Amino acid sequence: MQKVAIITGASRGIGRACAAMLARCGIKVIANYNKSENEANNLKEELTRENIEIDIFKADVSKREEVKQMVEFALNKYGKVDILVNNAGISQTKLFTDITDEDWQNMINTNLSSAFYMIQEVLPSMIHEKNGSIINISSVWGINGGSCEVHYSAAKAGMIGMTKALAKELGPSNIRVNAIAPGIIDTDMNKGYSEQEIKEIKEEIPLGRIGEPEDVAKCVKWLVEDDYTTGQVISINGGWLI
Ligand code: NAP
């Protein structure tokens, strides 16, 4: 029976690459988007040209009710969810002292509470199937801490704690929970860096290049196929942080 995956934040960047790669492997993909409807439609059209069908679903994953509706859509259409990739996220660069309550809440709700809502909503299906793979897209900053990105780092570190604790709790139900901590990946999220800054970052990376969204997607694909890895944080960073 075909596997079913929900990928949050799949309109652009890493999430889009994950959605395309899993769909091309024959997995039924529900690609979530929030604001980028055109980009989500483009993804659907690109795959349709290859005779691959995917669903796109608009939901703000920082809101429990919208997450609930998306999971209900998946369950009504396919009867189960086997794979969840919690990828949707935002970033913001600010001095710690300038972070407002609103910035903090927005960051935590979008990057961390979203995963909490998503996992709670898909779990009954995974427990019923006695099978599941949950992949949380954290960040190098969740391990190492990023200056002027304290709220982002806190949310991403929270994802790692959630991953490890849940892996222990859900292992007996044969549900694997892992995190990926990308380094610098070439997406819109990093378009604020100047050419000079990118050059300097590349010089710090042993493999000598910025990552591509597909570098992360390949790891997601591997975690989806694997069935004996849980509670791990996999760094896809070209050796930037060892
Ligand atoms: P991106 O190109 O900016 O894409 C972000 C995606 O998240 C978009 O599809 C966006 O959808 C979605 N999103 C944002 N807020 C959302 C919400 N409230 N509800 C639903 N979707 C929402 O970013 P990216 O670089 O691919 O990042 C993907 C993930 O990887 C993030 O969690 C990020 O923190 C993490 N990461 C990225 C890097 C990097 O270097 N790029 C490094 C480490 C970790 P819409 O546009 O449709 O709203």
mmCIF file of C-alpha atoms in Angstrom, residues 22-142:
data_model
loop_
_atom_site.group_PDB
_atom_site.id
_atom_site.type_symbol
_atom_site.label_atom_id
_atom_site.label_comp_id
_atom_site.label_asym_id
_atom_site.label_seq_id
_atom_site.Cartn_x
_atom_site.Cartn_y
_atom_site.Cartn_z
ATOM 1 C CA LEU A 22 9.150 11.772 -1.958
ATOM 2 C CA ALA A 23 6.440 12.111 -4.605
ATOM 3 C CA ARG A 24 8.890 10.889 -7.270
ATOM 4 C CA CYS A 25 9.493 7.824 -5.061
ATOM 5 C CA GLY A 26 5.813 6.927 -5.280
ATOM 6 C CA ILE A 27 4.720 8.364 -1.945
ATOM 7 C CA LYS A 28 1.375 10.202 -1.779
ATOM 8 C CA VAL A 29 2.366 13.704 -0.757
ATOM 9 C CA ILE A 30 0.293 16.434 0.825
ATOM 10 C CA ALA A 31 2.391 19.552 0.308
ATOM 11 C CA ASN A 32 1.447 22.251 2.774
ATOM 12 C CA TYR A 33 1.806 25.961 2.058
ATOM 13 C CA ASN A 34 0.628 29.114 3.715
ATOM 14 C CA LYS A 35 1.290 32.314 1.766
ATOM 15 C CA SER A 36 2.954 31.082 -1.440
ATOM 16 C CA GLU A 37 -0.023 29.743 -3.363
ATOM 17 C CA ASN A 38 1.568 30.333 -6.792
ATOM 18 C CA GLU A 39 4.713 28.423 -5.828
ATOM 19 C CA ALA A 40 2.619 25.551 -4.442
ATOM 20 C CA ASN A 41 0.642 25.433 -7.699
ATOM 21 C CA ASN A 42 3.928 25.426 -9.653
ATOM 22 C CA LEU A 43 5.115 22.392 -7.692
ATOM 23 C CA LYS A 44 1.862 20.586 -8.404
ATOM 24 C CA GLU A 45 2.071 21.460 -12.108
ATOM 25 C CA GLU A 46 5.718 20.383 -12.356
ATOM 26 C CA LEU A 47 4.859 16.956 -10.950
ATOM 27 C CA THR A 48 1.665 16.661 -12.979
ATOM 28 C CA ARG A 49 3.808 17.003 -16.115
ATOM 29 C CA GLU A 50 5.619 13.865 -14.914
ATOM 30 C CA ASN A 51 2.265 12.143 -14.298
ATOM 31 C CA ILE A 52 2.717 12.383 -10.550
ATOM 32 C CA GLU A 53 -0.250 13.508 -8.506
ATOM 33 C CA ILE A 54 0.183 15.460 -5.301
ATOM 34 C CA ASP A 55 -2.164 17.428 -3.074
ATOM 35 C CA ILE A 56 -1.390 20.963 -2.029
ATOM 36 C CA PHE A 57 -3.070 22.240 1.121
ATOM 37 C CA LYS A 58 -3.129 25.751 2.547
ATOM 38 C CA ALA A 59 -2.745 25.891 6.313
ATOM 39 C CA ASP A 60 -0.972 28.167 8.737
ATOM 40 C CA VAL A 61 0.728 25.496 10.829
ATOM 41 C CA SER A 62 1.139 27.860 13.767
ATOM 42 C CA LYS A 63 -2.625 27.475 14.274
ATOM 43 C CA ARG A 64 -4.010 24.266 15.785
ATOM 44 C CA GLU A 65 -7.358 24.506 13.960
ATOM 45 C CA GLU A 66 -5.727 24.782 10.506
ATOM 46 C CA VAL A 67 -3.379 21.882 11.273
ATOM 47 C CA LYS A 68 -6.382 19.807 12.333
ATOM 48 C CA GLN A 69 -8.163 20.550 9.060
ATOM 49 C CA MET A 70 -5.116 19.545 7.008
ATOM 50 C CA VAL A 71 -4.695 16.232 8.828
ATOM 51 C CA GLU A 72 -8.454 15.569 8.486
ATOM 52 C CA PHE A 73 -8.116 16.168 4.743
ATOM 53 C CA ALA A 74 -5.284 13.611 4.554
ATOM 54 C CA LEU A 75 -7.151 11.037 6.627
ATOM 55 C CA ASN A 76 -10.407 11.470 4.687
ATOM 56 C CA LYS A 77 -8.612 11.098 1.354
ATOM 57 C CA TYR A 78 -6.017 8.414 2.141
ATOM 58 C CA GLY A 79 -7.099 6.869 5.474
ATOM 59 C CA LYS A 80 -3.702 7.297 7.145
ATOM 60 C CA VAL A 81 -0.549 9.366 7.482
ATOM 61 C CA ASP A 82 2.748 7.417 7.565
ATOM 62 C CA ILE A 83 5.266 10.221 7.233
ATOM 63 C CA LEU A 84 5.362 13.708 8.691
ATOM 64 C CA VAL A 85 8.052 16.227 7.832
ATOM 65 C CA ASN A 86 7.856 19.263 10.111
ATOM 66 C CA ASN A 87 9.706 21.687 7.885
ATOM 67 C CA ALA A 88 7.745 24.974 7.896
ATOM 68 C CA GLY A 89 9.724 27.722 9.491
ATOM 69 C CA ILE A 90 10.659 31.369 9.614
ATOM 70 C CA SER A 91 13.874 33.099 10.606
ATOM 71 C CA GLN A 92 14.632 36.543 11.951
ATOM 72 C CA THR A 93 17.894 38.271 12.778
ATOM 73 C CA LYS A 94 17.704 40.645 15.736
ATOM 74 C CA LEU A 95 19.664 41.570 18.800
ATOM 75 C CA PHE A 96 18.285 39.659 21.772
ATOM 76 C CA THR A 97 17.371 42.928 23.491
ATOM 77 C CA ASP A 98 15.293 43.993 20.482
ATOM 78 C CA ILE A 99 13.188 40.828 20.282
ATOM 79 C CA THR A 100 9.595 41.783 21.144
ATOM 80 C CA ASP A 101 7.057 39.500 22.807
ATOM 81 C CA GLU A 102 5.336 39.306 19.444
ATOM 82 C CA ASP A 103 8.566 38.267 17.646
ATOM 83 C CA TRP A 104 9.153 35.604 20.282
ATOM 84 C CA GLN A 105 5.622 34.182 20.121
ATOM 85 C CA ASN A 106 5.594 34.214 16.333
ATOM 86 C CA MET A 107 8.911 32.357 16.193
ATOM 87 C CA ILE A 108 7.940 29.742 18.778
ATOM 88 C CA ASN A 109 4.462 29.228 17.332
ATOM 89 C CA THR A 110 5.661 28.866 13.741
ATOM 90 C CA ASN A 111 8.843 26.865 14.316
ATOM 91 C CA LEU A 112 8.025 24.769 17.384
ATOM 92 C CA SER A 113 4.347 24.737 18.360
ATOM 93 C CA SER A 114 3.550 23.844 14.744
ATOM 94 C CA ALA A 115 5.438 20.562 15.179
ATOM 95 C CA PHE A 116 3.630 19.931 18.477
ATOM 96 C CA TYR A 117 0.235 20.425 16.777
ATOM 97 C CA MET A 118 1.165 18.387 13.700
ATOM 98 C CA ILE A 119 2.508 15.444 15.668
ATOM 99 C CA GLN A 120 -0.476 15.330 18.024
ATOM 100 C CA GLU A 121 -2.890 15.368 15.082
ATOM 101 C CA VAL A 122 -1.177 12.611 13.062
ATOM 102 C CA LEU A 123 -0.350 10.342 15.993
ATOM 103 C CA PRO A 124 -3.661 8.485 16.314
ATOM 104 C CA SER A 125 -3.253 7.324 12.705
ATOM 105 C CA MET A 126 0.401 6.315 13.180
ATOM 106 C CA ILE A 127 -0.374 4.493 16.410
ATOM 107 C CA HIS A 128 -3.249 2.675 14.736
ATOM 108 C CA GLU A 129 -0.945 1.620 11.883
ATOM 109 C CA LYS A 130 1.849 0.804 14.355
ATOM 110 C CA ASN A 131 4.172 2.571 11.961
ATOM 111 C CA GLY A 132 5.370 6.091 11.351
ATOM 112 C CA SER A 133 8.299 8.318 10.568
ATOM 113 C CA ILE A 134 8.413 11.858 11.930
ATOM 114 C CA ILE A 135 11.197 14.131 10.715
ATOM 115 C CA ASN A 136 11.724 17.495 12.333
ATOM 116 C CA ILE A 137 13.778 20.043 10.419
ATOM 117 C CA SER A 138 15.830 21.764 13.100
ATOM 118 C CA SER A 139 19.016 23.748 12.391
ATOM 119 C CA VAL A 140 22.705 23.983 13.103
ATOM 120 C CA TRP A 141 21.709 26.897 15.352
ATOM 121 C CA GLY A 142 19.552 24.564 17.432
#
